[in-house]
GROMACS .gro file of C-alpha atoms in nm:
model
  464
    1MET     CA    1   9.062  10.512  13.101
    2ASN     CA    2   9.376  10.765  13.098
    3ILE     CA    3   9.173  11.045  12.966
    4ALA     CA    4   8.952  11.269  13.204
    5LEU     CA    5   8.604  11.279  13.102
    6GLY     CA    6   8.327  11.418  13.246
    7HIS     CA    7   8.030  11.196  13.299
    8ASP     CA    8   7.808  11.390  13.050
    9GLN     CA    9   8.093  11.361  12.802
   10TYR     CA   10   8.176  10.987  12.868
   11HIS     CA   11   7.808  10.931  12.826
   12ILE     CA   12   7.781  11.101  12.487
   13LEU     CA   13   8.073  10.907  12.333
   14GLU     CA   14   7.977  10.592  12.455
   15ASN     CA   15   7.641  10.621  12.277
   16ILE     CA   16   7.761  10.788  11.955
   17LEU     CA   17   7.676  10.628  11.617
   18HIS     CA   18   8.027  10.660  11.496
   19GLY     CA   19   8.347  10.438  11.667
   20VAL     CA   20   8.540  10.699  11.870
   21ILE     CA   21   8.877  10.582  11.962
   22ILE     CA   22   9.099  10.767  12.202
   23THR     CA   23   9.507  10.708  12.222
   24ASP     CA   24   9.773  10.835  12.413
   25VAL     CA   25  10.098  10.974  12.204
   26ARG     CA   26  10.227  10.632  12.176
   27GLY     CA   27   9.911  10.470  12.006
   28HIS     CA   28   9.788  10.261  12.280
   29ILE     CA   29   9.432  10.290  12.297
   30THR     CA   30   9.263  10.449  12.591
   31PHE     CA   31   8.897  10.473  12.500
   32TRP     CA   32   8.680  10.237  12.330
   33ASN     CA   33   8.318  10.276  12.291
   34PRO     CA   34   8.011  10.013  12.211
   35THR     CA   35   8.019  10.117  11.818
   36ASN     CA   36   8.387   9.985  11.780
   37GLU     CA   37   8.254   9.663  11.920
   38LYS     CA   38   8.019   9.637  11.656
   39LEU     CA   39   8.304   9.728  11.388
   40PHE     CA   40   8.572   9.543  11.489
   41LYS     CA   41   8.407   9.250  11.722
   42TYR     CA   42   8.652   9.355  11.983
   43SER     CA   43   8.541   9.423  12.342
   44GLN     CA   44   8.628   9.708  12.530
   45LYS     CA   45   8.832   9.457  12.773
   46GLU     CA   46   8.985   9.311  12.507
   47ILE     CA   47   9.123   9.637  12.320
   48ILE     CA   48   9.204   9.868  12.606
   49GLY     CA   49   9.607   9.932  12.622
   50LYS     CA   50   9.641   9.761  12.284
   51PRO     CA   51   9.820   9.947  12.002
   52ILE     CA   52   9.619  10.077  11.757
   53SER     CA   53   9.816   9.904  11.474
   54ILE     CA   54   9.631   9.597  11.544
   55LEU     CA   55   9.324   9.752  11.376
   56TYR     CA   56   9.454   9.799  11.047
   57GLY     CA   57   9.649   9.594  10.783
   58ASP     CA   58   9.998   9.644  10.703
   59ASN     CA   59   9.920   9.760  10.341
   60GLU     CA   60   9.696   9.988  10.413
   61LYS     CA   61   9.799  10.145  10.748
   62MET     CA   62   9.944  10.504  10.794
   63PRO     CA   63  10.187  10.446  11.061
   64PHE     CA   64  10.069  10.599  11.387
   65LYS     CA   65  10.421  10.840  11.394
   66LYS     CA   66  10.313  10.972  11.047
   67LEU     CA   67   9.962  11.020  11.181
   68LEU     CA   68  10.048  11.186  11.457
   69GLU     CA   69  10.289  11.436  11.265
   70THR     CA   70  10.008  11.494  11.011
   71CYS     CA   71   9.777  11.599  11.292
   72ILE     CA   72  10.027  11.817  11.501
   73LYS     CA   73  10.118  11.982  11.157
   74GLU     CA   74   9.767  11.998  11.016
   75GLY     CA   75   9.529  11.973  11.284
   76SER     CA   76   9.350  11.679  11.166
   77VAL     CA   77   9.360  11.414  10.921
   78HIS     CA   78   9.078  11.231  10.708
   79GLY     CA   79   9.122  10.933  10.492
   80GLN     CA   80   8.976  10.617  10.399
   81TRP     CA   81   9.139  10.288  10.470
   82PHE     CA   82   9.077   9.926  10.527
   83GLY     CA   83   9.035   9.821  10.891
   84VAL     CA   84   9.103   9.489  11.016
   85GLN     CA   85   8.835   9.282  11.264
   86LYS     CA   86   8.911   9.043  11.524
   87ASN     CA   87   8.830   8.762  11.264
   88GLY     CA   88   9.056   8.899  10.996
   89LEU     CA   89   8.834   9.018  10.787
   90ARG     CA   90   8.870   9.378  10.617
   91ILE     CA   91   8.625   9.659  10.613
   92TRP     CA   92   8.621   9.997  10.465
   93LEU     CA   93   8.636  10.281  10.728
   94ASP     CA   94   8.622  10.650  10.698
   95VAL     CA   95   8.847  10.760  10.924
   96ARG     CA   96   8.909  11.116  11.114
   97ALA     CA   97   9.190  11.189  11.357
   98LYS     CA   98   9.263  11.486  11.571
   99ILE     CA   99   9.538  11.591  11.821
  100LEU     CA  100   9.401  11.719  12.152
  101LYS     CA  101   9.646  11.881  12.403
  102ASP     CA  102   9.641  11.974  12.771
  103ASN     CA  103   9.648  12.277  12.945
  104ASN     CA  104  10.026  12.343  12.919
  105GLY     CA  105   9.987  12.296  12.517
  106VAL     CA  106  10.168  11.941  12.521
  107THR     CA  107  10.036  11.676  12.269
  108ASP     CA  108   9.799  11.457  12.506
  109THR     CA  109   9.576  11.229  12.316
  110CYS     CA  110   9.476  11.148  11.973
  111VAL     CA  111   9.079  11.124  11.889
  112ILE     CA  112   8.984  10.899  11.618
  113THR     CA  113   8.637  10.890  11.498
  114VAL     CA  114   8.566  10.565  11.233
  115CYS     CA  115   8.260  10.480  11.016
  116ASN     CA  116   8.196  10.172  10.819
  117ILE     CA  117   8.152  10.255  10.452
  118GLY     CA  118   8.175   9.906  10.276
  119LYS     CA  119   7.840   9.970  10.153
  120LEU     CA  120   7.909  10.290  10.021
  121LYS     CA  121   8.240  10.166   9.861
  122TYR     CA  122   8.082   9.883   9.689
  123THR     CA  123   7.786  10.113   9.536
  124GLU     CA  124   8.094  10.314   9.402
  125ARG     CA  125   8.256  10.021   9.255
  126ARG     CA  126   7.924   9.920   9.084
  127LEU     CA  127   7.877  10.283   8.949
  128LYS     CA  128   8.241  10.280   8.865
  129LYS     CA  129   8.209   9.963   8.653
  130ARG     CA  130   7.879  10.091   8.505
  131GLU     CA  131   8.041  10.406   8.396
  132ILE     CA  132   8.343  10.209   8.245
  133MET     CA  133   8.104   9.979   8.063
  134ALA     CA  134   7.919  10.268   7.940
  135ASP     CA  135   8.212  10.462   7.819
  136ALA     CA  136   8.350  10.175   7.661
  137VAL     CA  137   8.004  10.133   7.450
  138PHE     CA  138   7.998  10.468   7.377
  139GLU     CA  139   8.361  10.522   7.256
  140ASN     CA  140   8.343  10.177   7.054
  141SER     CA  141   7.990  10.162   6.919
  142SER     CA  142   7.988  10.121   6.549
  143ASP     CA  143   7.695  10.328   6.550
  144ALA     CA  144   7.748  10.738   6.569
  145ILE     CA  145   7.604  10.821   6.923
  146LEU     CA  146   7.539  11.199   7.012
  147THR     CA  147   7.401  11.344   7.336
  148LEU     CA  148   7.212  11.676   7.319
  149ASN     CA  149   7.049  11.921   7.509
  150ARG     CA  150   6.669  11.998   7.527
  151GLU     CA  151   6.723  12.286   7.244
  152GLY     CA  152   6.889  12.029   7.040
  153LYS     CA  153   7.263  12.145   7.061
  154ILE     CA  154   7.535  11.828   7.059
  155LEU     CA  155   7.688  11.802   7.398
  156ASN     CA  156   7.925  11.507   7.317
  157CYS     CA  157   7.998  11.257   7.040
  158ASN     CA  158   8.153  10.948   7.011
  159PRO     CA  159   8.442  10.845   6.747
  160ALA     CA  160   8.191  10.692   6.524
  161ALA     CA  161   7.999  10.983   6.499
  162ILE     CA  162   8.312  11.187   6.415
  163LYS     CA  163   8.427  10.938   6.142
  164LEU     CA  164   8.072  10.904   6.003
  165PHE     CA  165   8.021  11.276   5.941
  166GLY     CA  166   8.403  11.367   5.887
  167TYR     CA  167   8.406  11.640   6.153
  168ASN     CA  168   8.652  11.649   6.486
  169LYS     CA  169   8.497  11.663   6.796
  170GLU     CA  170   8.538  12.032   6.903
  171GLU     CA  171   8.335  12.130   6.553
  172LEU     CA  172   8.060  11.963   6.668
  173ILE     CA  173   7.998  12.029   7.030
  174GLY     CA  174   7.760  12.320   7.059
  175LYS     CA  175   7.646  12.260   6.723
  176ALA     CA  176   7.270  12.195   6.640
  177LEU     CA  177   7.174  11.876   6.531
  178ASN     CA  178   7.060  11.989   6.200
  179VAL     CA  179   7.360  12.072   6.089
  180LEU     CA  180   7.416  11.696   5.987
  181MET     CA  181   7.123  11.712   5.782
  182PRO     CA  182   7.027  11.823   5.462
  183PHE     CA  183   6.716  12.022   5.361
  184PRO     CA  184   6.456  11.941   5.410
  185TYR     CA  185   6.533  11.750   5.733
  186SER     CA  186   6.744  12.027   5.861
  187GLU     CA  187   6.412  12.226   5.866
  188SER     CA  188   6.185  11.990   6.041
  189GLN     CA  189   6.430  11.922   6.329
  190GLN     CA  190   6.386  12.294   6.434
  191GLY     CA  191   6.186  12.262   6.749
  192MET     CA  192   6.141  11.928   6.738
  193PHE     CA  193   6.289  11.864   7.102
  194GLN     CA  194   6.049  12.144   7.245
  195ALA     CA  195   5.765  11.967   7.053
  196ASN     CA  196   5.817  11.667   7.262
  197MET     CA  197   5.803  11.865   7.603
  198VAL     CA  198   5.422  11.985   7.506
  199PRO     CA  199   5.144  11.730   7.556
  200GLY     CA  200   4.929  11.636   7.244
  201GLU     CA  201   5.230  11.742   7.015
  202ARG     CA  202   5.344  11.493   6.751
  203LYS     CA  203   5.646  11.275   6.923
  204ILE     CA  204   5.932  11.152   6.755
  205ILE     CA  205   6.120  11.042   7.102
  206GLY     CA  206   6.157  10.633   7.108
  207MET     CA  207   6.082  10.636   6.704
  208ASP     CA  208   6.320  10.502   6.437
  209LYS     CA  209   6.354  10.751   6.161
  210ASP     CA  210   6.471  10.705   5.819
  211ILE     CA  211   6.631  11.021   5.702
  212GLN     CA  212   6.942  11.158   5.523
  213GLY     CA  213   7.259  11.258   5.683
  214LEU     CA  214   7.516  11.558   5.553
  215LYS     CA  215   7.860  11.529   5.579
  216LYS     CA  216   8.127  11.805   5.630
  217ASP     CA  217   8.208  11.767   5.266
  218GLY     CA  218   7.866  11.824   5.177
  219SER     CA  219   7.737  11.482   5.060
  220VAL     CA  220   7.416  11.332   5.176
  221PHE     CA  221   7.383  10.963   5.256
  222PRO     CA  222   7.084  10.775   5.421
  223ILE     CA  223   7.069  10.732   5.803
  224GLU     CA  224   6.846  10.605   6.075
  225LEU     CA  225   6.799  10.818   6.363
  226SER     CA  226   6.666  10.709   6.700
  227LEU     CA  227   6.615  10.978   6.974
  228THR     CA  228   6.570  10.853   7.327
  229MET     CA  229   6.505  11.113   7.634
  230ILE     CA  230   6.671  11.100   7.956
  231GLU     CA  231   6.597  11.307   8.266
  232LEU     CA  232   6.960  11.331   8.443
  233GLU     CA  233   6.991  11.545   8.766
  234ASN     CA  234   6.698  11.754   8.715
  235ARG     CA  235   6.762  11.808   8.365
  236ILE     CA  236   6.669  11.657   8.005
  237ILE     CA  237   6.916  11.524   7.768
  238PHE     CA  238   6.874  11.327   7.433
  239THR     CA  239   7.045  11.050   7.317
  240GLY     CA  240   7.065  11.043   6.927
  241ILE     CA  241   7.188  10.693   6.769
  242ILE     CA  242   7.270  10.709   6.424
  243ARG     CA  243   7.339  10.411   6.192
  244ASP     CA  244   7.471  10.435   5.828
  245LEU     CA  245   7.201  10.312   5.592
  246SER     CA  246   7.409  10.330   5.281
  247PHE     CA  247   7.481   9.952   5.236
  248ARG     CA  248   7.122   9.867   5.308
  249ARG     CA  249   6.990  10.096   5.050
  250ASN     CA  250   7.241   9.987   4.784
  251LEU     CA  251   7.116   9.604   4.853
  252GLU     CA  252   6.727   9.753   4.867
  253ARG     CA  253   6.823   9.895   4.520
  254GLN     CA  254   6.964   9.616   4.352
  255VAL     CA  255   6.669   9.390   4.501
  256MET     CA  256   6.448   9.668   4.341
  257GLU     CA  257   6.621   9.671   3.997
  258ILE     CA  258   6.620   9.274   3.993
  259GLY     CA  259   6.235   9.312   4.068
  260ASN     CA  260   6.190   9.575   3.778
  261GLU     CA  261   6.399   9.319   3.544
  262GLU     CA  262   6.161   9.041   3.608
  263ARG     CA  263   5.860   9.277   3.563
  264ARG     CA  264   6.036   9.393   3.207
  265ARG     CA  265   6.080   9.016   3.130
  266ILE     CA  266   5.720   8.928   3.203
  267GLY     CA  267   5.586   9.241   2.994
  268ARG     CA  268   5.785   9.138   2.703
  269GLU     CA  269   5.659   8.762   2.702
  270LEU     CA  270   5.284   8.865   2.726
  271HIS     CA  271   5.365   9.135   2.446
  272ASP     CA  272   5.569   8.912   2.213
  273GLY     CA  273   5.457   8.560   2.323
  274LEU     CA  274   5.080   8.587   2.440
  275GLY     CA  275   5.003   8.880   2.264
  276GLN     CA  276   5.097   8.747   1.913
  277MET     CA  277   4.929   8.407   1.984
  278LEU     CA  278   4.603   8.612   2.071
  279THR     CA  279   4.650   8.816   1.782
  280GLY     CA  280   4.680   8.512   1.536
  281ILE     CA  281   4.365   8.344   1.688
  282ARG     CA  282   4.183   8.659   1.656
  283MET     CA  283   4.292   8.717   1.262
  284LEU     CA  284   4.164   8.343   1.234
  285SER     CA  285   3.845   8.353   1.366
  286GLU     CA  286   3.745   8.667   1.197
  287ASN     CA  287   3.861   8.529   0.854
  288LEU     CA  288   3.633   8.188   0.970
  289ALA     CA  289   3.354   8.396   1.090
  290LYS     CA  290   3.355   8.592   0.719
  291LYS     CA  291   3.396   8.267   0.539
  292LEU     CA  292   3.073   8.109   0.742
  293LEU     CA  293   2.907   8.388   0.704
  294ALA     CA  294   2.945   8.400   0.322
  295LYS     CA  295   2.823   8.058   0.301
  296GLY     CA  296   2.504   8.134   0.505
  297VAL     CA  297   2.600   7.947   0.781
  298GLU     CA  298   2.435   8.052   1.119
  299GLU     CA  299   2.691   7.949   1.371
  300SER     CA  300   2.919   8.256   1.184
  301GLU     CA  301   2.759   8.500   1.486
  302ASP     CA  302   2.908   8.270   1.732
  303VAL     CA  303   3.233   8.260   1.577
  304GLU     CA  304   3.228   8.644   1.529
  305GLU     CA  305   3.159   8.652   1.916
  306ILE     CA  306   3.439   8.456   1.994
  307ALA     CA  307   3.689   8.645   1.759
  308SER     CA  308   3.527   8.943   1.975
  309MET     CA  309   3.654   8.819   2.291
  310VAL     CA  310   3.986   8.721   2.196
  311ARG     CA  311   4.036   9.082   2.089
  312GLU     CA  312   3.945   9.178   2.431
  313ALA     CA  313   4.198   8.963   2.591
  314ASP     CA  314   4.468   9.063   2.308
  315GLU     CA  315   4.364   9.440   2.442
  316TYR     CA  316   4.397   9.335   2.802
  317ALA     CA  317   4.722   9.147   2.747
  318ARG     CA  318   4.888   9.427   2.606
  319THR     CA  319   4.772   9.661   2.874
  320LEU     CA  320   4.909   9.429   3.111
  321SER     CA  321   5.209   9.439   2.920
  322ARG     CA  322   5.248   9.816   2.906
  323GLY     CA  323   5.205   9.828   3.290
  324LEU     CA  324   5.496   9.561   3.327
  325VAL     CA  325   5.725   9.689   3.114
  326GLN     CA  326   5.958   9.992   3.233
  327VAL     CA  327   5.856  10.285   3.137
  328ASP     CA  328   6.055  10.413   2.850
  329LEU     CA  329   6.200  10.710   3.043
  330GLU     CA  330   6.547  10.707   2.836
  331LYS     CA  331   6.423  10.769   2.517
  332LYS     CA  332   6.159  11.031   2.605
  333GLY     CA  333   6.216  11.136   2.986
  334LEU     CA  334   6.054  11.175   3.292
  335SER     CA  335   5.831  11.497   3.194
  336VAL     CA  336   5.704  11.324   2.840
  337ALA     CA  337   5.602  11.018   3.091
  338LEU     CA  338   5.429  11.206   3.333
  339GLN     CA  339   5.260  11.424   3.049
  340ASN     CA  340   5.129  11.079   2.881
  341LEU     CA  341   5.039  10.966   3.211
  342CYS     CA  342   4.820  11.236   3.279
  343LYS     CA  343   4.696  11.214   2.935
  344GLN     CA  344   4.571  10.850   2.988
  345ILE     CA  345   4.419  10.919   3.322
  346ALA     CA  346   4.193  11.183   3.203
  347LYS     CA  347   4.100  10.994   2.890
  348VAL     CA  348   4.021  10.701   3.107
  349SER     CA  349   3.877  10.851   3.408
  350LYS     CA  350   3.712  11.132   3.288
  351ILE     CA  351   3.881  11.325   3.537
  352HIS     CA  352   4.047  11.661   3.446
  353CYS     CA  353   4.428  11.552   3.475
  354GLU     CA  354   4.680  11.844   3.463
  355TYR     CA  355   5.064  11.833   3.435
  356LYS     CA  356   5.275  12.142   3.463
  357GLU     CA  357   5.665  12.162   3.559
  358SER     CA  358   5.924  12.448   3.650
  359GLY     CA  359   6.316  12.438   3.651
  360GLU     CA  360   6.559  12.196   3.470
  361VAL     CA  361   6.344  11.903   3.559
  362GLU     CA  362   6.498  11.625   3.359
  363ILE     CA  363   6.692  11.376   3.568
  364GLU     CA  364   6.965  11.203   3.408
  365ASP     CA  365   6.947  10.886   3.693
  366HIS     CA  366   6.693  10.634   3.503
  367THR     CA  367   6.642  10.475   3.794
  368MET     CA  368   6.561  10.786   4.010
  369SER     CA  369   6.328  10.868   3.723
  370LEU     CA  370   6.146  10.563   3.742
  371HIS     CA  371   6.090  10.561   4.126
  372ILE     CA  372   5.933  10.931   4.061
  373PHE     CA  373   5.738  10.829   3.788
  374ARG     CA  374   5.599  10.512   4.002
  375ILE     CA  375   5.537  10.767   4.310
  376VAL     CA  376   5.307  10.971   4.090
  377GLN     CA  377   5.153  10.701   3.933
  378GLU     CA  378   5.029  10.550   4.247
  379ALA     CA  379   4.947  10.896   4.407
  380VAL     CA  380   4.730  10.949   4.128
  381ASN     CA  381   4.567  10.627   4.105
  382ASN     CA  382   4.460  10.662   4.467
  383ALA     CA  383   4.319  11.008   4.390
  384VAL     CA  384   4.088  10.847   4.082
  385LYS     CA  385   4.038  10.564   4.302
  386HIS     CA  386   3.932  10.689   4.675
  387SER     CA  387   3.891  11.065   4.663
  388GLY     CA  388   3.604  11.116   4.463
  389ALA     CA  389   3.816  11.407   4.289
  390GLU     CA  390   3.710  11.610   3.976
  391ASN     CA  391   4.071  11.771   3.922
  392ILE     CA  392   4.398  11.641   3.978
  393TYR     CA  393   4.722  11.862   3.939
  394VAL     CA  394   5.061  11.715   3.903
  395ARG     CA  395   5.367  11.937   3.928
  396LEU     CA  396   5.740  11.868   3.889
  397SER     CA  397   5.978  12.124   4.005
  398SER     CA  398   6.359  12.141   4.069
  399ASN     CA  399   6.607  12.390   4.225
  400ILE     CA  400   6.934  12.416   4.302
  401HIS     CA  401   6.857  12.202   4.667
  402HIS     CA  402   6.601  11.997   4.562
  403THR     CA  403   6.381  11.819   4.325
  404SER     CA  404   6.016  11.789   4.401
  405VAL     CA  405   5.706  11.631   4.253
  406THR     CA  406   5.356  11.748   4.400
  407ILE     CA  407   5.002  11.560   4.354
  408ASN     CA  408   4.712  11.779   4.447
  409ASP     CA  409   4.329  11.631   4.415
  410ASP     CA  410   4.018  11.838   4.549
  411GLY     CA  411   3.867  11.515   4.646
  412MET     CA  412   3.737  11.439   5.019
  413GLY     CA  413   4.050  11.436   5.164
  414PHE     CA  414   4.332  11.191   5.300
  415GLU     CA  415   4.146  11.128   5.632
  416LEU     CA  416   3.792  11.025   5.497
  417ARG     CA  417   3.970  10.794   5.266
  418ASP     CA  418   3.984  10.389   5.296
  419GLU     CA  419   4.338  10.344   5.491
  420ASN     CA  420   4.334   9.990   5.470
  421GLN     CA  421   4.302   9.992   5.086
  422MET     CA  422   4.571  10.276   5.067
  423GLY     CA  423   4.802  10.175   5.311
  424SER     CA  424   5.038   9.952   5.129
  425GLY     CA  425   5.037  10.208   4.842
  426ILE     CA  426   5.180  10.482   5.087
  427GLN     CA  427   5.409  10.245   5.237
  428ILE     CA  428   5.544  10.178   4.874
  429MET     CA  429   5.577  10.544   4.788
  430LYS     CA  430   5.741  10.609   5.109
  431HIS     CA  431   6.009  10.335   5.070
  432ARG     CA  432   6.051  10.467   4.720
  433ALA     CA  433   6.134  10.810   4.831
  434GLY     CA  434   6.369  10.691   5.099
  435MET     CA  435   6.559  10.484   4.833
  436MET     CA  436   6.618  10.829   4.683
  437GLY     CA  437   6.718  11.002   4.983
  438GLY     CA  438   6.399  11.177   4.988
  439VAL     CA  439   6.075  11.192   5.208
  440ILE     CA  440   5.702  11.183   5.129
  441GLU     CA  441   5.449  11.450   5.276
  442ILE     CA  442   5.067  11.423   5.288
  443VAL     CA  443   4.865  11.702   5.404
  444ARG     CA  444   4.549  11.895   5.349
  445THR     CA  445   4.607  12.238   5.200
  446ASP     CA  446   4.415  12.546   5.311
  447GLU     CA  447   4.263  12.550   4.968
  448GLU     CA  448   4.091  12.187   5.067
  449PHE     CA  449   4.333  11.997   4.851
  450THR     CA  450   4.505  11.679   4.967
  451GLN     CA  451   4.832  11.687   4.849
  452VAL     CA  452   5.092  11.436   4.831
  453ARG     CA  453   5.472  11.594   4.769
  454CYS     CA  454   5.792  11.401   4.735
  455ILE     CA  455   6.118  11.603   4.794
  456ILE     CA  456   6.455  11.476   4.678
  457PRO     CA  457   6.795  11.642   4.785
  458ASN     CA  458   7.006  11.719   4.469
  459ASP     CA  459   7.314  11.641   4.653
  460LEU     CA  460   7.261  11.287   4.746
  461GLN     CA  461   7.557  11.075   4.685
  462LYS     CA  462   7.536  10.915   4.349
  463PHE     CA  463   7.214  10.709   4.347
  464ASN     CA  464   7.249  10.385   4.150
   0.00000   0.00000   0.00000
């Protein structure tokens, strides 16, 4: 060994866990500790006196002259290069080099430490690959993707979100999520994120929510929002995936309209076909009963009973027909249809059923009016059948932002009713509300009323 080392210094260098290489100013190796033998597979006997260039590939090396110049100029060198083992295999190394001078200030030796960072580089490559894949998914997803902080402020958004809502990226960053939602959804999102941090609070994280989106130009359209919560570097962020449901809703409306048309056809067949036949049979039976009675035939009472049963069947068929045939909203309007519904319910059930309205409540869109009517019809029938209510109040109202219909009853309360019986009806009501871009709320009020409320935004894109 050409370098003067004390026994203790030599012992330390021999046992250090990093590879330690000492060269002279020409680049020939003068010291080689045991860790290097594990890294490069050369023994001390094989490597002492050899040029250091034997340890790195031609494509990766920093010429030793340049290494020395850099060390002299900057005092040290630090970098990451491939090293070459005795068997020709390459290994990633973290390399640090420092120039040592003798007592006269003349450059004497170069001390180099090396550390195998192959596993670190492998991990970095995997992380980089995952990052590239995640960025590709984020940037190229057809669904809008947002990242948000725990206050619901937008941290980042992908191109699909920009295209969907009509904002540029700078306009969205830092804004609250509820700027992308109309009333009433914008209000319900306030505090939504904090609620998910509180035990016992209603969670929406991990659930797909069908709500409404609000574009920059003010147009409203149906969306599906899915939120997930992620703990990242001791902080919590949310990821929101938003899907445009406009096409799906249009298909659903077409399917529902086909169903309504089939209901109308069956209703007309009952009224014009079966109804007319039953009416004819009833009239013939009544005439026959009169003739038999005039002749004193005892069986005239049996014929009269048959006529009575046919009359009941005729009335039942007409009732079915009225239920199946679409409510004549085009001629009389939603307001009149709801008034008549309340009168009919009061007459049949002997329950006080009252209708009120406020604002400009007439709706030009016939399909929308029909959905509202069916929602009220289902809610009122539920109250009659399941709540034990004595009073039912229906209220239709409208303002500049939304149209709402509220059904209150003083029955036992929703939580005490048979949910198995009511479940499908409630789901149908929610579906109808969603078709209009609205929402159904079912709550127990402070006045001990069960309240079913449907809210529909007025600025929804054309409903058809």
